[in-house]
Tab-separated table of C-alpha atoms and ligand atoms in Angstrom:
chain	number	residue	atom	x	y	z
A	1314	MET	CA	102.958	125.005	101.946
A	1315	GLN	CA	106.731	124.082	100.265
A	1316	ASN	CA	106.463	125.692	97.284
A	1317	ILE	CA	105.099	129.266	98.459
A	1318	SER	CA	107.857	131.818	98.619
A	1319	THR	CA	107.533	134.626	96.699
A	1320	VAL	CA	105.222	137.528	98.104
A	1321	LYS	CA	103.172	136.800	95.214
A	1322	GLU	CA	102.238	133.180	95.520
A	1323	GLN	CA	101.624	133.950	99.302
A	1324	GLN	CA	98.766	136.019	98.398
A	1325	TYR	CA	97.215	133.422	95.512
A	1326	TYR	CA	97.394	131.423	98.419
A	1327	VAL	CA	95.512	133.342	101.210
A	1328	HIS	CA	93.286	134.684	98.378
A	1329	GLY	CA	92.790	130.981	97.291
A	1330	GLU	CA	92.100	129.601	100.847
A	1331	GLN	CA	89.255	132.375	101.120
A	1332	LEU	CA	87.675	131.904	97.943
A	1333	TYR	CA	88.067	128.109	98.559
A	1334	LEU	CA	85.958	128.641	102.034
A	1335	LYS	CA	83.510	130.372	99.993
A	1336	ASN	CA	82.674	129.182	96.739
A	1337	CYS	CA	83.752	125.005	97.203
A	1338	SER	CA	83.996	124.082	100.589
A	1339	ASN	CA	80.171	123.438	101.052
A	1340	CYS	CA	80.569	120.472	98.642
A	1341	HIS	CA	83.610	119.394	98.995
A	1342	GLN	CA	83.961	120.210	102.832
A	1343	ALA	CA	86.891	122.452	104.611
A	1344	LYS	CA	88.953	120.009	104.313
A	1345	GLY	CA	88.943	118.860	101.024
A	1346	THR	CA	87.765	115.318	102.307
A	1347	GLY	CA	84.722	115.176	99.935
A	1348	LEU	CA	81.313	113.649	101.477
A	1349	GLY	CA	80.966	110.482	100.838
A	1350	LEU	CA	79.855	109.415	97.143
A	1351	LEU	CA	78.400	112.305	96.952
A	1352	TYR	CA	81.494	114.556	96.357
A	1353	PRO	CA	84.657	113.421	95.079
A	1354	PRO	CA	87.197	114.513	97.800
A	1355	LEU	CA	90.056	116.917	96.344
A	1356	ALA	CA	92.823	116.182	99.252
A	1357	LYS	CA	95.278	113.759	97.781
A	1358	SER	CA	92.244	113.392	95.182
A	1359	ASP	CA	94.416	111.422	92.036
A	1360	PHE	CA	92.257	112.993	89.792
A	1361	VAL	CA	93.282	116.756	90.665
A	1362	ASP	CA	96.925	115.126	90.113
A	1363	ASN	CA	96.907	113.981	87.255
A	1364	ASN	CA	94.215	116.547	84.916
A	1365	PHE	CA	95.506	120.104	85.359
A	1366	GLU	CA	93.668	121.282	82.781
A	1367	SER	CA	90.231	119.866	83.772
A	1368	VAL	CA	90.232	121.322	87.090
A	1369	ILE	CA	91.331	124.366	85.775
A	1370	CYS	CA	88.273	124.345	83.269
A	1371	LEU	CA	85.618	123.277	85.458
A	1372	MET	CA	85.856	125.715	88.076
A	1373	ARG	CA	84.238	127.627	85.367
A	1374	ASN	CA	82.560	125.442	83.239
A	1375	GLY	CA	81.356	122.427	85.966
A	1376	ILE	CA	81.658	118.783	85.483
A	1377	LYS	CA	79.127	116.077	84.502
A	1378	GLY	CA	79.667	112.086	84.052
A	1379	GLU	CA	81.279	109.374	85.496
A	1380	LEU	CA	84.838	110.106	86.968
A	1381	VAL	CA	86.830	108.270	89.129
A	1382	VAL	CA	89.048	109.458	91.939
A	1383	ASN	CA	91.116	107.591	93.967
A	1384	GLY	CA	89.273	104.076	92.358
A	1385	LYS	CA	86.217	105.064	93.661
A	1386	ASN	CA	83.485	106.137	91.080
A	1387	PHE	CA	81.403	109.519	91.008
A	1388	ASN	CA	78.489	110.745	88.988
A	1389	LYS	CA	76.640	113.633	89.816
A	1390	GLU	CA	76.587	117.008	88.325
A	1391	MET	CA	79.087	119.749	89.402
A	1392	PRO	CA	77.661	123.205	88.459
A	1393	GLY	CA	80.306	125.628	87.333
A	1394	ILE	CA	80.959	129.043	89.007
A	1395	PRO	CA	81.143	131.115	85.566
A	1396	SER	CA	81.671	134.499	87.908
A	1397	LEU	CA	85.413	133.544	88.760
A	1398	THR	CA	87.582	135.241	87.174
A	1399	ASP	CA	91.079	134.018	85.633
A	1400	LEU	CA	93.202	135.385	88.780
A	1401	GLU	CA	90.458	133.958	91.165
A	1402	ILE	CA	90.817	130.539	89.793
A	1403	ALA	CA	94.994	130.893	89.320
A	1404	GLU	CA	93.779	131.674	93.630
A	1405	ILE	CA	91.826	128.584	93.606
A	1406	ALA	CA	94.068	126.378	92.559
A	1407	THR	CA	97.276	127.724	94.010
A	1408	TYR	CA	95.696	126.830	97.471
A	1409	LEU	CA	94.518	123.393	95.831
A	1410	TYR	CA	97.471	122.210	94.862
A	1411	ASN	CA	100.123	123.477	97.433
A	1412	ASN	CA	97.768	121.720	100.149
A	1413	TRP	CA	96.538	117.930	101.104
A	1414	GLY	CA	99.696	116.122	99.733
A	1415	HIS	CA	99.673	118.137	96.335
A	1416	GLN	CA	102.897	119.660	94.672
A	1417	ARG	CA	102.648	121.791	91.710
A	1418	ASP	CA	105.110	124.690	90.952
A	1419	SER	CA	103.707	128.385	90.972
A	1420	ILE	CA	100.921	128.983	88.842
A	1421	ASP	CA	100.247	131.949	87.401
A	1422	VAL	CA	97.331	134.190	85.992
A	1423	LYS	CA	99.202	134.085	82.352
A	1424	GLU	CA	98.968	130.305	82.832
A	1425	VAL	CA	95.600	129.914	83.661
A	1426	SER	CA	93.913	132.476	81.109
A	1427	ALA	CA	95.347	130.859	78.083
A	1428	ILE	CA	94.080	127.238	80.022
A	1429	LEU	CA	90.770	128.807	80.044
A	1430	HIS	CA	90.381	130.062	76.375
A	1431	ARG	CA	91.302	126.551	75.468
A	1432	CYS	CA	87.912	124.529	77.235
A	1433	GLN	CA	85.584	123.210	75.447
B	755	HEC	C1	77.634	121.836	94.433
B	755	HEC	C2	78.460	120.826	94.796
B	755	HEC	C3	79.873	121.366	93.959
B	755	HEC	C4	80.950	122.404	94.459
B	755	HEC	C5	80.063	123.414	94.857
B	755	HEC	C6	81.762	122.487	93.584
B	755	HEC	N1	82.067	121.117	93.388
B	755	HEC	FE1	83.883	120.324	92.981
B	755	HEC	N2	82.197	118.562	92.310
B	755	HEC	C7	81.352	118.536	92.794
B	755	HEC	C8	80.709	116.994	91.957
B	755	HEC	C9	79.708	116.461	92.528
B	755	HEC	C10	81.794	117.012	91.464
B	755	HEC	C11	82.220	115.320	90.892
B	755	HEC	C12	81.485	115.758	88.927
B	755	HEC	C13	81.198	114.516	87.946
B	755	HEC	O1	80.854	113.420	88.884
B	755	HEC	O2	81.504	114.215	87.286
B	755	HEC	C14	82.903	117.437	91.314
B	755	HEC	C15	83.835	117.152	90.684
B	755	HEC	C16	85.447	117.957	91.438
B	755	HEC	C17	86.780	117.667	90.945
B	755	HEC	C18	86.947	116.284	90.110
B	755	HEC	C19	87.172	115.522	91.043
B	755	HEC	C20	88.311	115.363	92.548
B	755	HEC	O3	87.623	115.188	93.615
B	755	HEC	O4	88.957	115.692	92.347
B	755	HEC	C21	87.585	118.496	91.317
B	755	HEC	C22	89.264	119.188	91.089
B	755	HEC	C23	86.500	119.641	92.089
B	755	HEC	N3	85.297	118.920	92.107
B	755	HEC	C24	86.950	121.255	92.525
B	755	HEC	C25	86.219	122.179	93.326
B	755	HEC	C26	86.286	123.322	93.231
B	755	HEC	C27	88.237	123.735	93.186
B	755	HEC	C28	85.643	123.603	93.686
B	755	HEC	C29	85.645	125.200	93.672
B	755	HEC	C30	85.595	126.074	92.701
B	755	HEC	C31	84.112	123.144	93.590
B	755	HEC	N4	84.841	121.711	93.025
B	755	HEC	C32	82.738	123.129	94.026
B	755	HEC	C33	80.518	119.437	93.292
B	755	HEC	C34	81.482	120.806	93.739
């Protein structure tokens, strides 16, 4: 939680953790380890580090087709969660990107909304 300094960031992080546990952890596991070759890891994932915009988009829209995480191939459809609001996606991203070996400057809902408009 090195980058989490302001009250707003702390709120994003705390809500993000709750939302992660509710919406993501049944597949990616509570500590982000994933599950074998079925569900890819989020912890230390190079995909997470290198594809910020795709990660924002896949929370809402899902993702399918082959993808490589830390040298391992995954190919199973992830359903999107269309009910997540822009703010909730920003909160989950704040949790994800300040945890498990990831590091990113503060993530704002405005930035996330702009990215969500660009998802195809
Ligand atoms: C029903 C199970 C399931 C749920 C729930 C789920 N995912 Fe996924 N997720 C997957 C699968 C399967 C893939 C791999 C997709 C592929 O092979 O194309 C994936 C891929 C990913 C990836 C890219 C690969 C990686 O590991 O870095 C990220 C990031 C991700 N999910 C984040 C999330 C987040 C955040 C949530 C909650 C908002 C979530 N997922 C909810 C199953 C799930």
